[in-house]
mmCIF file of C-alpha atoms and ligand atoms in Angstrom:
data_model
loop_
_atom_site.group_PDB
_atom_site.id
_atom_site.type_symbol
_atom_site.label_atom_id
_atom_site.label_comp_id
_atom_site.label_asym_id
_atom_site.label_seq_id
_atom_site.Cartn_x
_atom_site.Cartn_y
_atom_site.Cartn_z
ATOM 1 C CA MET Q 1 -73.608 -59.279 -37.639
ATOM 2 C CA ILE Q 2 -74.316 -57.659 -40.940
ATOM 3 C CA THR Q 3 -72.411 -54.819 -42.557
ATOM 4 C CA VAL Q 4 -73.739 -52.191 -44.934
ATOM 5 C CA ARG Q 5 -72.115 -49.224 -46.564
ATOM 6 C CA ASN Q 6 -75.012 -46.805 -46.330
ATOM 7 C CA PHE Q 7 -78.728 -46.297 -45.648
ATOM 8 C CA ASP Q 8 -79.755 -47.389 -49.153
ATOM 9 C CA GLU Q 9 -77.981 -50.714 -48.800
ATOM 10 C CA LEU Q 10 -79.673 -51.289 -45.433
ATOM 11 C CA LYS Q 11 -83.108 -50.478 -46.861
ATOM 12 C CA SER Q 12 -82.545 -52.871 -49.761
ATOM 13 C CA LEU Q 13 -82.217 -55.799 -47.334
ATOM 14 C CA PRO Q 14 -85.296 -57.828 -46.399
ATOM 15 C CA ARG Q 15 -86.299 -57.291 -42.780
ATOM 16 C CA ASP Q 16 -85.560 -60.881 -41.748
ATOM 17 C CA LYS Q 17 -81.917 -60.433 -42.829
ATOM 18 C CA VAL Q 18 -81.575 -57.606 -40.285
ATOM 19 C CA THR Q 19 -83.826 -58.766 -37.423
ATOM 20 C CA GLY Q 20 -81.857 -59.810 -34.360
ATOM 21 C CA LYS Q 21 -78.535 -58.686 -35.856
ATOM 22 C CA ILE Q 22 -75.919 -56.075 -35.032
ATOM 23 C CA VAL Q 23 -75.659 -53.698 -38.001
ATOM 24 C CA LEU Q 24 -72.343 -52.026 -38.860
ATOM 25 C CA PHE Q 25 -72.545 -48.928 -41.069
ATOM 26 C CA ASN Q 26 -69.191 -48.891 -42.828
ATOM 27 C CA TYR Q 27 -69.431 -45.434 -44.427
ATOM 28 C CA PRO Q 28 -65.928 -44.038 -44.947
ATOM 29 C CA PHE Q 29 -65.115 -40.408 -44.144
ATOM 30 C CA ASP Q 30 -64.004 -38.737 -47.396
ATOM 31 C CA LYS Q 31 -60.341 -38.001 -46.688
ATOM 32 C CA GLN Q 32 -59.805 -36.537 -50.138
ATOM 33 C CA MET Q 33 -62.489 -33.969 -49.495
ATOM 34 C CA ALA Q 34 -60.906 -33.058 -46.153
ATOM 35 C CA ALA Q 35 -57.481 -32.800 -47.798
ATOM 36 C CA GLU Q 36 -58.974 -30.219 -50.148
ATOM 37 C CA GLY Q 37 -59.885 -28.107 -47.139
ATOM 38 C CA ARG Q 38 -63.520 -29.202 -46.981
ATOM 39 C CA GLY Q 39 -63.335 -31.145 -43.727
ATOM 40 C CA GLY Q 40 -66.698 -29.882 -42.523
ATOM 41 C CA GLU Q 41 -68.458 -31.195 -45.605
ATOM 42 C CA ALA Q 42 -66.727 -34.566 -45.332
ATOM 43 C CA TYR Q 43 -67.853 -34.727 -41.720
ATOM 44 C CA GLY Q 44 -71.402 -33.778 -42.651
ATOM 45 C CA GLU Q 45 -71.661 -36.604 -45.183
ATOM 46 C CA ALA Q 46 -70.478 -39.272 -42.765
ATOM 47 C CA VAL Q 47 -71.900 -38.090 -39.456
ATOM 48 C CA VAL Q 48 -75.492 -38.854 -40.465
ATOM 49 C CA TYR Q 49 -74.705 -42.524 -39.810
ATOM 50 C CA ARG Q 50 -73.802 -41.718 -36.207
ATOM 51 C CA GLY Q 51 -76.797 -39.443 -35.845
ATOM 52 C CA ASP Q 52 -79.508 -41.496 -37.543
ATOM 53 C CA GLY Q 53 -77.957 -44.954 -38.099
ATOM 54 C CA PRO Q 54 -79.134 -46.584 -34.865
ATOM 55 C CA SER Q 55 -82.798 -45.708 -35.429
ATOM 56 C CA ALA Q 56 -82.593 -46.722 -39.101
ATOM 57 C CA ALA Q 57 -81.162 -50.097 -38.072
ATOM 58 C CA ALA Q 58 -83.725 -50.516 -35.288
ATOM 59 C CA ARG Q 59 -86.616 -49.906 -37.703
ATOM 60 C CA GLN Q 60 -85.527 -53.014 -39.577
ATOM 61 C CA GLY Q 61 -85.262 -55.082 -36.409
ATOM 62 C CA ALA Q 62 -81.554 -54.724 -35.546
ATOM 63 C CA VAL Q 63 -80.647 -55.229 -31.882
ATOM 64 C CA ALA Q 64 -77.573 -52.960 -31.894
ATOM 65 C CA CYS Q 65 -75.755 -50.614 -34.250
ATOM 66 C CA LEU Q 66 -72.111 -49.849 -34.871
ATOM 67 C CA ILE Q 67 -70.638 -47.228 -37.162
ATOM 68 C CA ARG Q 68 -67.245 -46.745 -38.713
ATOM 69 C CA SER Q 69 -65.779 -43.816 -36.751
ATOM 70 C CA VAL Q 70 -66.406 -40.437 -38.346
ATOM 71 C CA GLY Q 71 -62.930 -38.991 -38.705
ATOM 72 C CA GLY Q 72 -60.089 -38.384 -41.092
ATOM 73 C CA ALA Q 73 -57.161 -40.266 -39.550
ATOM 74 C CA ASP Q 74 -56.848 -43.997 -39.082
ATOM 75 C CA TYR Q 75 -54.853 -44.338 -35.869
ATOM 76 C CA ARG Q 76 -57.216 -46.934 -34.420
ATOM 77 C CA LEU Q 77 -58.951 -44.214 -32.408
ATOM 78 C CA PRO Q 78 -62.714 -44.452 -31.974
ATOM 79 C CA HIS Q 79 -64.552 -41.143 -32.410
ATOM 80 C CA THR Q 80 -67.559 -40.323 -30.270
ATOM 81 C CA GLY Q 81 -70.418 -37.855 -30.710
ATOM 82 C CA GLN Q 82 -74.149 -37.408 -30.616
ATOM 83 C CA THR Q 83 -76.786 -39.880 -31.745
ATOM 84 C CA THR Q 84 -80.422 -38.889 -32.117
ATOM 85 C CA TYR Q 85 -82.932 -41.621 -31.388
ATOM 86 C CA ALA Q 86 -86.101 -41.233 -33.429
ATOM 87 C CA ASP Q 87 -89.458 -41.578 -31.666
ATOM 88 C CA ASP Q 88 -90.691 -44.246 -34.073
ATOM 89 C CA ALA Q 89 -87.934 -46.813 -33.457
ATOM 90 C CA PRO Q 90 -86.658 -48.821 -30.471
ATOM 91 C CA LYS Q 91 -83.635 -47.229 -28.773
ATOM 92 C CA ILE Q 92 -81.022 -49.882 -29.477
ATOM 93 C CA PRO Q 93 -77.432 -49.759 -28.140
ATOM 94 C CA ALA Q 94 -74.986 -48.031 -30.471
ATOM 95 C CA GLY Q 95 -71.261 -47.391 -30.681
ATOM 96 C CA ALA Q 96 -68.420 -46.467 -33.015
ATOM 97 C CA VAL Q 97 -65.530 -48.722 -33.991
ATOM 98 C CA THR Q 98 -62.238 -47.557 -35.433
ATOM 99 C CA ALA Q 99 -61.758 -47.496 -39.201
ATOM 100 C CA GLU Q 100 -59.326 -50.429 -38.908
ATOM 101 C CA ASP Q 101 -61.790 -52.521 -36.924
ATOM 102 C CA ALA Q 102 -64.613 -51.657 -39.307
ATOM 103 C CA ASP Q 103 -62.495 -52.969 -42.188
ATOM 104 C CA LEU Q 104 -61.698 -56.119 -40.210
ATOM 105 C CA ILE Q 105 -65.366 -56.775 -39.389
ATOM 106 C CA VAL Q 106 -66.353 -56.308 -43.041
ATOM 107 C CA ASP Q 107 -63.685 -58.838 -44.067
ATOM 108 C CA LEU Q 108 -64.792 -61.360 -41.450
ATOM 109 C CA VAL Q 109 -68.484 -61.033 -42.336
ATOM 110 C CA ARG Q 110 -67.591 -61.696 -45.968
ATOM 111 C CA GLN Q 111 -66.013 -64.999 -44.880
ATOM 112 C CA GLY Q 112 -68.891 -66.288 -42.737
ATOM 113 C CA PRO Q 113 -71.182 -65.617 -39.765
ATOM 114 C CA VAL Q 114 -69.671 -63.241 -37.186
ATOM 115 C CA LYS Q 115 -70.804 -62.945 -33.577
ATOM 116 C CA MET Q 116 -69.895 -59.957 -31.481
ATOM 117 C CA LYS Q 117 -70.404 -59.285 -27.786
ATOM 118 C CA LEU Q 118 -70.840 -55.606 -26.980
ATOM 119 C CA THR Q 119 -70.131 -54.129 -23.565
ATOM 120 C CA LEU Q 120 -71.330 -50.535 -23.714
ATOM 121 C CA THR Q 121 -71.174 -48.572 -20.470
ATOM 122 C CA PRO Q 122 -72.476 -45.052 -21.274
ATOM 123 C CA GLN Q 123 -75.665 -43.914 -19.594
ATOM 124 C CA GLN Q 124 -77.748 -40.790 -19.695
ATOM 125 C CA LEU Q 125 -77.891 -39.243 -16.230
ATOM 126 C CA PRO Q 126 -80.475 -36.665 -15.154
ATOM 127 C CA ASP Q 127 -79.745 -33.056 -16.115
ATOM 128 C CA VAL Q 128 -77.997 -30.847 -13.564
ATOM 129 C CA GLU Q 129 -77.992 -27.070 -13.390
ATOM 130 C CA SER Q 130 -75.251 -25.438 -15.435
ATOM 131 C CA TYR Q 131 -74.548 -22.109 -17.090
ATOM 132 C CA ASN Q 132 -73.516 -20.204 -20.183
ATOM 133 C CA VAL Q 133 -70.714 -17.775 -19.322
ATOM 134 C CA ILE Q 134 -71.443 -14.321 -20.737
ATOM 135 C CA GLY Q 135 -69.462 -11.093 -20.643
ATOM 136 C CA ASP Q 136 -70.269 -7.769 -22.299
ATOM 137 C CA ILE Q 137 -68.138 -4.867 -23.472
ATOM 138 C CA LYS Q 138 -70.959 -2.333 -23.399
ATOM 139 C CA GLY Q 139 -71.424 -0.298 -26.558
ATOM 140 C CA SER Q 140 -70.785 3.426 -26.201
ATOM 141 C CA GLU Q 141 -73.572 4.526 -28.578
ATOM 142 C CA HIS Q 142 -75.925 1.577 -29.040
ATOM 143 C CA PRO Q 143 -75.493 -0.580 -25.931
ATOM 144 C CA GLU Q 144 -78.746 -2.425 -26.716
ATOM 145 C CA GLN Q 145 -77.349 -3.667 -30.047
ATOM 146 C CA VAL Q 146 -75.270 -6.804 -29.619
ATOM 147 C CA ILE Q 147 -72.529 -8.565 -31.573
ATOM 148 C CA ILE Q 148 -72.053 -12.078 -30.242
ATOM 149 C CA VAL Q 149 -68.577 -13.612 -30.215
ATOM 150 C CA SER Q 150 -68.657 -17.202 -29.031
ATOM 151 C CA GLY Q 151 -67.412 -20.758 -28.599
ATOM 152 C CA HIS Q 152 -68.641 -23.662 -26.483
ATOM 153 C CA LEU Q 153 -67.488 -24.690 -23.010
ATOM 154 C CA ASP Q 154 -68.357 -28.367 -22.977
ATOM 155 C CA SER Q 155 -66.539 -31.177 -24.752
ATOM 156 C CA TRP Q 156 -66.666 -34.941 -25.142
ATOM 157 C CA ASP Q 157 -64.850 -36.780 -22.381
ATOM 158 C CA LEU Q 158 -62.381 -38.878 -24.385
ATOM 159 C CA GLY Q 159 -59.851 -36.080 -24.766
ATOM 160 C CA THR Q 160 -59.583 -32.681 -23.121
ATOM 161 C CA GLY Q 161 -61.582 -30.742 -25.702
ATOM 162 C CA ALA Q 162 -58.677 -28.473 -26.642
ATOM 163 C CA ILE Q 163 -59.679 -28.107 -30.299
ATOM 164 C CA ASP Q 164 -63.416 -28.705 -29.704
ATOM 165 C CA ASP Q 165 -63.998 -26.231 -28.372
ATOM 166 C CA ALA Q 166 -61.592 -24.678 -25.841
ATOM 167 C CA ALA Q 167 -60.032 -23.072 -28.928
ATOM 168 C CA GLY Q 168 -63.289 -21.285 -29.766
ATOM 169 C CA VAL Q 169 -63.698 -20.050 -26.195
ATOM 170 C CA ALA Q 170 -60.074 -18.840 -26.139
ATOM 171 C CA VAL Q 171 -60.462 -17.077 -29.507
ATOM 172 C CA SER Q 172 -63.617 -15.314 -28.301
ATOM 173 C CA MET Q 173 -62.183 -14.259 -24.932
ATOM 174 C CA GLU Q 174 -58.992 -13.065 -26.608
ATOM 175 C CA ALA Q 175 -61.015 -10.986 -29.065
ATOM 176 C CA ALA Q 176 -62.513 -9.082 -26.130
ATOM 177 C CA ASN Q 177 -59.124 -8.904 -24.453
ATOM 178 C CA LEU Q 178 -57.500 -7.388 -27.555
ATOM 179 C CA ILE Q 179 -60.232 -4.771 -27.877
ATOM 180 C CA GLN Q 180 -59.748 -3.802 -24.215
ATOM 181 C CA LYS Q 181 -55.952 -3.763 -24.476
ATOM 182 C CA LEU Q 182 -56.115 -1.449 -27.476
ATOM 183 C CA HIS Q 183 -58.467 0.847 -25.514
ATOM 184 C CA LEU Q 184 -61.024 0.631 -28.318
ATOM 185 C CA LYS Q 185 -64.547 1.750 -27.579
ATOM 186 C CA PRO Q 186 -67.033 -0.261 -29.641
ATOM 187 C CA LYS Q 187 -70.236 1.636 -30.425
ATOM 188 C CA ARG Q 188 -72.348 -1.499 -30.131
ATOM 189 C CA THR Q 189 -72.065 -4.098 -27.363
ATOM 190 C CA ILE Q 190 -69.651 -6.956 -27.945
ATOM 191 C CA ARG Q 191 -70.918 -9.981 -26.040
ATOM 192 C CA VAL Q 192 -68.595 -12.917 -25.439
ATOM 193 C CA ILE Q 193 -70.465 -16.156 -24.806
ATOM 194 C CA ALA Q 194 -69.003 -19.494 -23.742
ATOM 195 C CA TRP Q 195 -71.962 -21.753 -24.499
ATOM 196 C CA MET Q 196 -72.767 -24.707 -22.284
ATOM 197 C CA ASN Q 197 -73.851 -28.097 -23.635
ATOM 198 C CA GLU Q 198 -73.310 -27.691 -27.358
ATOM 199 C CA GLU Q 199 -72.325 -31.317 -27.812
ATOM 200 C CA ASN Q 200 -75.160 -33.022 -26.075
ATOM 201 C CA GLY Q 201 -78.322 -31.139 -26.882
ATOM 202 C CA LEU Q 202 -77.566 -27.384 -27.033
ATOM 203 C CA ALA Q 203 -79.235 -26.619 -23.699
ATOM 204 C CA GLY Q 204 -77.248 -23.382 -23.294
ATOM 205 C CA SER Q 205 -78.137 -22.118 -26.743
ATOM 206 C CA LYS Q 206 -81.811 -23.008 -26.233
ATOM 207 C CA GLN Q 207 -81.920 -21.203 -22.897
ATOM 208 C CA TYR Q 208 -80.291 -18.098 -24.398
ATOM 209 C CA GLY Q 209 -82.993 -18.193 -27.074
ATOM 210 C CA LYS Q 210 -85.725 -18.367 -24.443
ATOM 211 C CA ASP Q 211 -84.212 -15.445 -22.561
ATOM 212 C CA HIS Q 212 -83.440 -13.209 -25.554
ATOM 213 C CA GLU Q 213 -85.572 -14.103 -28.572
ATOM 214 C CA LYS Q 214 -87.618 -10.928 -28.185
ATOM 215 C CA GLU Q 215 -84.340 -9.029 -28.682
ATOM 216 C CA TRP Q 216 -83.252 -10.776 -31.901
ATOM 217 C CA SER Q 217 -83.828 -7.540 -33.832
ATOM 218 C CA ASN Q 218 -81.177 -5.972 -31.592
ATOM 219 C CA HIS Q 219 -78.757 -8.832 -32.187
ATOM 220 C CA PHE Q 220 -76.732 -7.095 -34.884
ATOM 221 C CA ALA Q 221 -74.618 -10.142 -35.748
ATOM 222 C CA ALA Q 222 -73.553 -13.471 -34.242
ATOM 223 C CA MET Q 223 -70.168 -15.166 -34.488
ATOM 224 C CA GLU Q 224 -69.119 -18.634 -33.394
ATOM 225 C CA THR Q 225 -65.738 -20.330 -33.625
ATOM 226 C CA ASP Q 226 -66.165 -24.107 -33.444
ATOM 227 C CA GLY Q 227 -63.785 -25.566 -35.978
ATOM 228 C CA GLY Q 228 -60.546 -25.779 -34.026
ATOM 229 C CA ALA Q 229 -57.629 -23.381 -34.223
ATOM 230 C CA GLY Q 230 -56.312 -23.913 -37.766
ATOM 231 C CA HIS Q 231 -54.959 -21.002 -39.837
ATOM 232 C CA PRO Q 232 -57.859 -18.780 -40.998
ATOM 233 C CA ILE Q 233 -58.125 -17.596 -44.602
ATOM 234 C CA GLY Q 234 -61.211 -15.428 -44.302
ATOM 235 C CA ILE Q 235 -64.759 -15.225 -43.070
ATOM 236 C CA ASN Q 236 -67.743 -17.525 -43.463
ATOM 237 C CA ILE Q 237 -70.915 -15.503 -43.898
ATOM 238 C CA LYS Q 238 -74.527 -16.519 -43.529
ATOM 239 C CA GLY Q 239 -76.583 -13.604 -44.699
ATOM 240 C CA LYS Q 240 -77.393 -11.393 -47.667
ATOM 241 C CA PHE Q 241 -74.818 -11.122 -50.432
ATOM 242 C CA GLU Q 242 -74.606 -7.314 -49.958
ATOM 243 C CA ILE Q 243 -72.862 -7.953 -46.627
ATOM 244 C CA LYS Q 244 -69.681 -8.799 -48.508
ATOM 245 C CA LYS Q 245 -69.668 -5.366 -50.137
ATOM 246 C CA LEU Q 246 -70.271 -3.621 -46.818
ATOM 247 C CA LEU Q 247 -67.363 -5.532 -45.287
ATOM 248 C CA ALA Q 248 -64.929 -4.748 -48.123
ATOM 249 C CA PRO Q 249 -62.804 -2.324 -46.021
ATOM 250 C CA VAL Q 250 -62.569 -4.921 -43.229
ATOM 251 C CA LEU Q 251 -61.653 -7.686 -45.651
ATOM 252 C CA ALA Q 252 -58.882 -5.469 -47.021
ATOM 253 C CA VAL Q 253 -57.431 -5.192 -43.514
ATOM 254 C CA LEU Q 254 -57.737 -8.936 -42.951
ATOM 255 C CA GLN Q 255 -56.117 -9.684 -46.306
ATOM 256 C CA GLU Q 256 -52.844 -8.299 -44.926
ATOM 257 C CA SER Q 257 -52.612 -11.521 -42.909
ATOM 258 C CA GLY Q 258 -54.050 -13.670 -45.712
ATOM 259 C CA ALA Q 259 -57.493 -13.795 -44.125
ATOM 260 C CA GLY Q 260 -59.433 -11.592 -46.527
ATOM 261 C CA GLY Q 261 -61.457 -14.302 -48.227
ATOM 262 C CA THR Q 262 -65.184 -14.913 -47.899
ATOM 263 C CA ASN Q 263 -67.423 -17.928 -48.165
ATOM 264 C CA PHE Q 264 -71.208 -17.839 -48.083
ATOM 265 C CA ALA Q 265 -72.338 -20.719 -45.881
ATOM 266 C CA GLU Q 266 -75.750 -22.251 -45.282
ATOM 267 C CA HIS Q 267 -74.964 -22.653 -41.616
ATOM 268 C CA ILE Q 268 -72.332 -21.174 -39.299
ATOM 269 C CA GLY Q 269 -72.553 -22.590 -35.776
ATOM 270 C CA ALA Q 270 -74.773 -24.906 -33.755
ATOM 271 C CA ASP Q 271 -75.128 -22.564 -30.777
ATOM 272 C CA ILE Q 272 -76.013 -19.514 -32.860
ATOM 273 C CA GLU Q 273 -78.419 -21.421 -35.110
ATOM 274 C CA PRO Q 274 -81.556 -19.992 -33.446
ATOM 275 C CA MET Q 275 -80.271 -16.517 -34.347
ATOM 276 C CA GLU Q 276 -79.305 -17.619 -37.871
ATOM 277 C CA LYS Q 277 -82.857 -18.872 -38.333
ATOM 278 C CA ALA Q 278 -84.236 -15.564 -37.104
ATOM 279 C CA GLY Q 279 -82.224 -13.787 -39.804
ATOM 280 C CA VAL Q 280 -79.378 -12.454 -37.651
ATOM 281 C CA PRO Q 281 -76.303 -12.262 -39.928
ATOM 282 C CA ALA Q 282 -73.795 -14.902 -38.788
ATOM 283 C CA PHE Q 283 -70.038 -15.216 -39.187
ATOM 284 C CA SER Q 284 -67.110 -17.472 -38.362
ATOM 285 C CA PRO Q 285 -63.463 -17.626 -39.377
ATOM 286 C CA ILE Q 286 -62.770 -19.925 -42.354
ATOM 287 C CA GLN Q 287 -60.342 -22.259 -40.625
ATOM 288 C CA ASP Q 288 -57.966 -24.866 -42.014
ATOM 289 C CA SER Q 289 -60.105 -27.992 -41.637
ATOM 290 C CA ARG Q 290 -57.725 -30.470 -43.236
ATOM 291 C CA PHE Q 291 -56.672 -32.050 -39.934
ATOM 292 C CA TYR Q 292 -59.408 -31.035 -37.497
ATOM 293 C CA PHE Q 293 -61.448 -34.216 -37.917
ATOM 294 C CA ASN Q 294 -58.374 -36.378 -37.310
ATOM 295 C CA TYR Q 295 -58.644 -35.461 -33.620
ATOM 296 C CA HIS Q 296 -62.175 -34.086 -33.115
ATOM 297 C CA HIS Q 297 -64.219 -36.133 -30.576
ATOM 298 C CA THR Q 298 -61.314 -38.496 -29.809
ATOM 299 C CA ALA Q 299 -58.825 -39.088 -27.018
ATOM 300 C CA ALA Q 300 -56.329 -37.172 -29.167
ATOM 301 C CA ASP Q 301 -58.148 -33.828 -28.803
ATOM 302 C CA THR Q 302 -55.440 -32.358 -26.565
ATOM 303 C CA LEU Q 303 -53.609 -29.046 -26.293
ATOM 304 C CA ASP Q 304 -50.518 -30.189 -28.243
ATOM 305 C CA LYS Q 305 -52.691 -30.127 -31.418
ATOM 306 C CA ILE Q 306 -53.026 -26.358 -31.166
ATOM 307 C CA VAL Q 307 -50.424 -24.136 -32.810
ATOM 308 C CA PRO Q 308 -50.350 -20.939 -30.697
ATOM 309 C CA LYS Q 309 -49.632 -18.713 -33.711
ATOM 310 C CA GLU Q 310 -52.647 -20.068 -35.596
ATOM 311 C CA LEU Q 311 -54.846 -19.712 -32.515
ATOM 312 C CA ALA Q 312 -53.758 -16.060 -32.328
ATOM 313 C CA GLU Q 313 -54.529 -15.572 -36.039
ATOM 314 C CA ASN Q 314 -58.100 -16.680 -35.364
ATOM 315 C CA SER Q 315 -58.409 -14.212 -32.489
ATOM 316 C CA ALA Q 316 -57.171 -11.480 -34.801
ATOM 317 C CA VAL Q 317 -59.801 -12.272 -37.439
ATOM 318 C CA VAL Q 318 -62.617 -12.481 -34.901
ATOM 319 C CA SER Q 319 -61.627 -9.309 -33.052
ATOM 320 C CA VAL Q 320 -61.189 -7.246 -36.240
ATOM 321 C CA LEU Q 321 -64.566 -8.382 -37.550
ATOM 322 C CA ALA Q 322 -66.342 -7.966 -34.203
ATOM 323 C CA TYR Q 323 -65.017 -4.442 -33.759
ATOM 324 C CA ALA Q 324 -65.846 -3.497 -37.341
ATOM 325 C CA LEU Q 325 -69.403 -4.775 -36.938
ATOM 326 C CA ALA Q 326 -69.753 -2.921 -33.650
ATOM 327 C CA ASN Q 327 -68.780 0.355 -35.317
ATOM 328 C CA MET Q 328 -70.490 0.091 -38.701
ATOM 329 C CA ASP Q 329 -72.479 3.161 -39.684
ATOM 330 C CA GLN Q 330 -75.346 1.252 -41.252
ATOM 331 C CA PRO Q 331 -77.209 -1.882 -40.172
ATOM 332 C CA LEU Q 332 -76.531 -5.117 -42.028
ATOM 333 C CA PRO Q 333 -79.288 -6.173 -44.457
ATOM 334 C CA ARG Q 334 -81.472 -9.081 -43.268
HETATM 335 ZN ZN1 LIG P 401 -67.672 -28.111 -31.081
#
């Protein structure tokens, strides 16, 4: 075995040091960053080793690749998630070890040669037919113009997927439910989508793109909730800066529950990315991300992690914004 901290350290090693070895990427998730409420950024920095580490190791002759689990809590829980094998490298076996075990392996390797036997059982089975679940509240004036409110249906199999992303599906369905209960009549169509296969290749999002890309100009806005159910403090926006001004009356309403803030983001949600790229303004609630990555993609992603009041706060933010977008007098700038 050999251990490296990052890609640069791996690249600095001569090929014969790596050939035939198991490589462990021991890149630590930045807990301080997550504690400051920037869990998504901390995840982004570390998750590249899960995504690209195996191919990087294989290019230098490694026979298998391990990573330090990408997550914020050290409870000896391995975290799973997607790996992308590059076309120009052998597809070597790969897995994640807990933070504690990564530390142990690093210590042992420092003391002398370490051998490890890996028993990895996952396999990629052929695709089966599956579905996005879509429901519309038809707009009363512009039914062809659509505001998407969404989360994803699938989850990794270690836990139950309560925070990733049953929460996002529940928030989106509840947004529609609240609008119905209040007998509101949105002028544009509010479309709730529970996306299929976000985690393992975005098949549902890609199919929706194939079916609807000619209608992107009629997709007024797209929202996705995929960051758990933590207390929201405002709205992430991907779009022109003028959007913030246009939403000022809505933000004033949301501020009554402490959710009137805004953040301009480069990217909002994996499933709505095709629309983001086509210029459709995109939104999500700014959720408390301090603890999300403690549980995300682990056996501990279970319903007890969700605080019902905070889940409801997210539904409130999403429904207020969705309804406001549906009834805006002017189009949003693109
Ligand atoms: Zn998710």
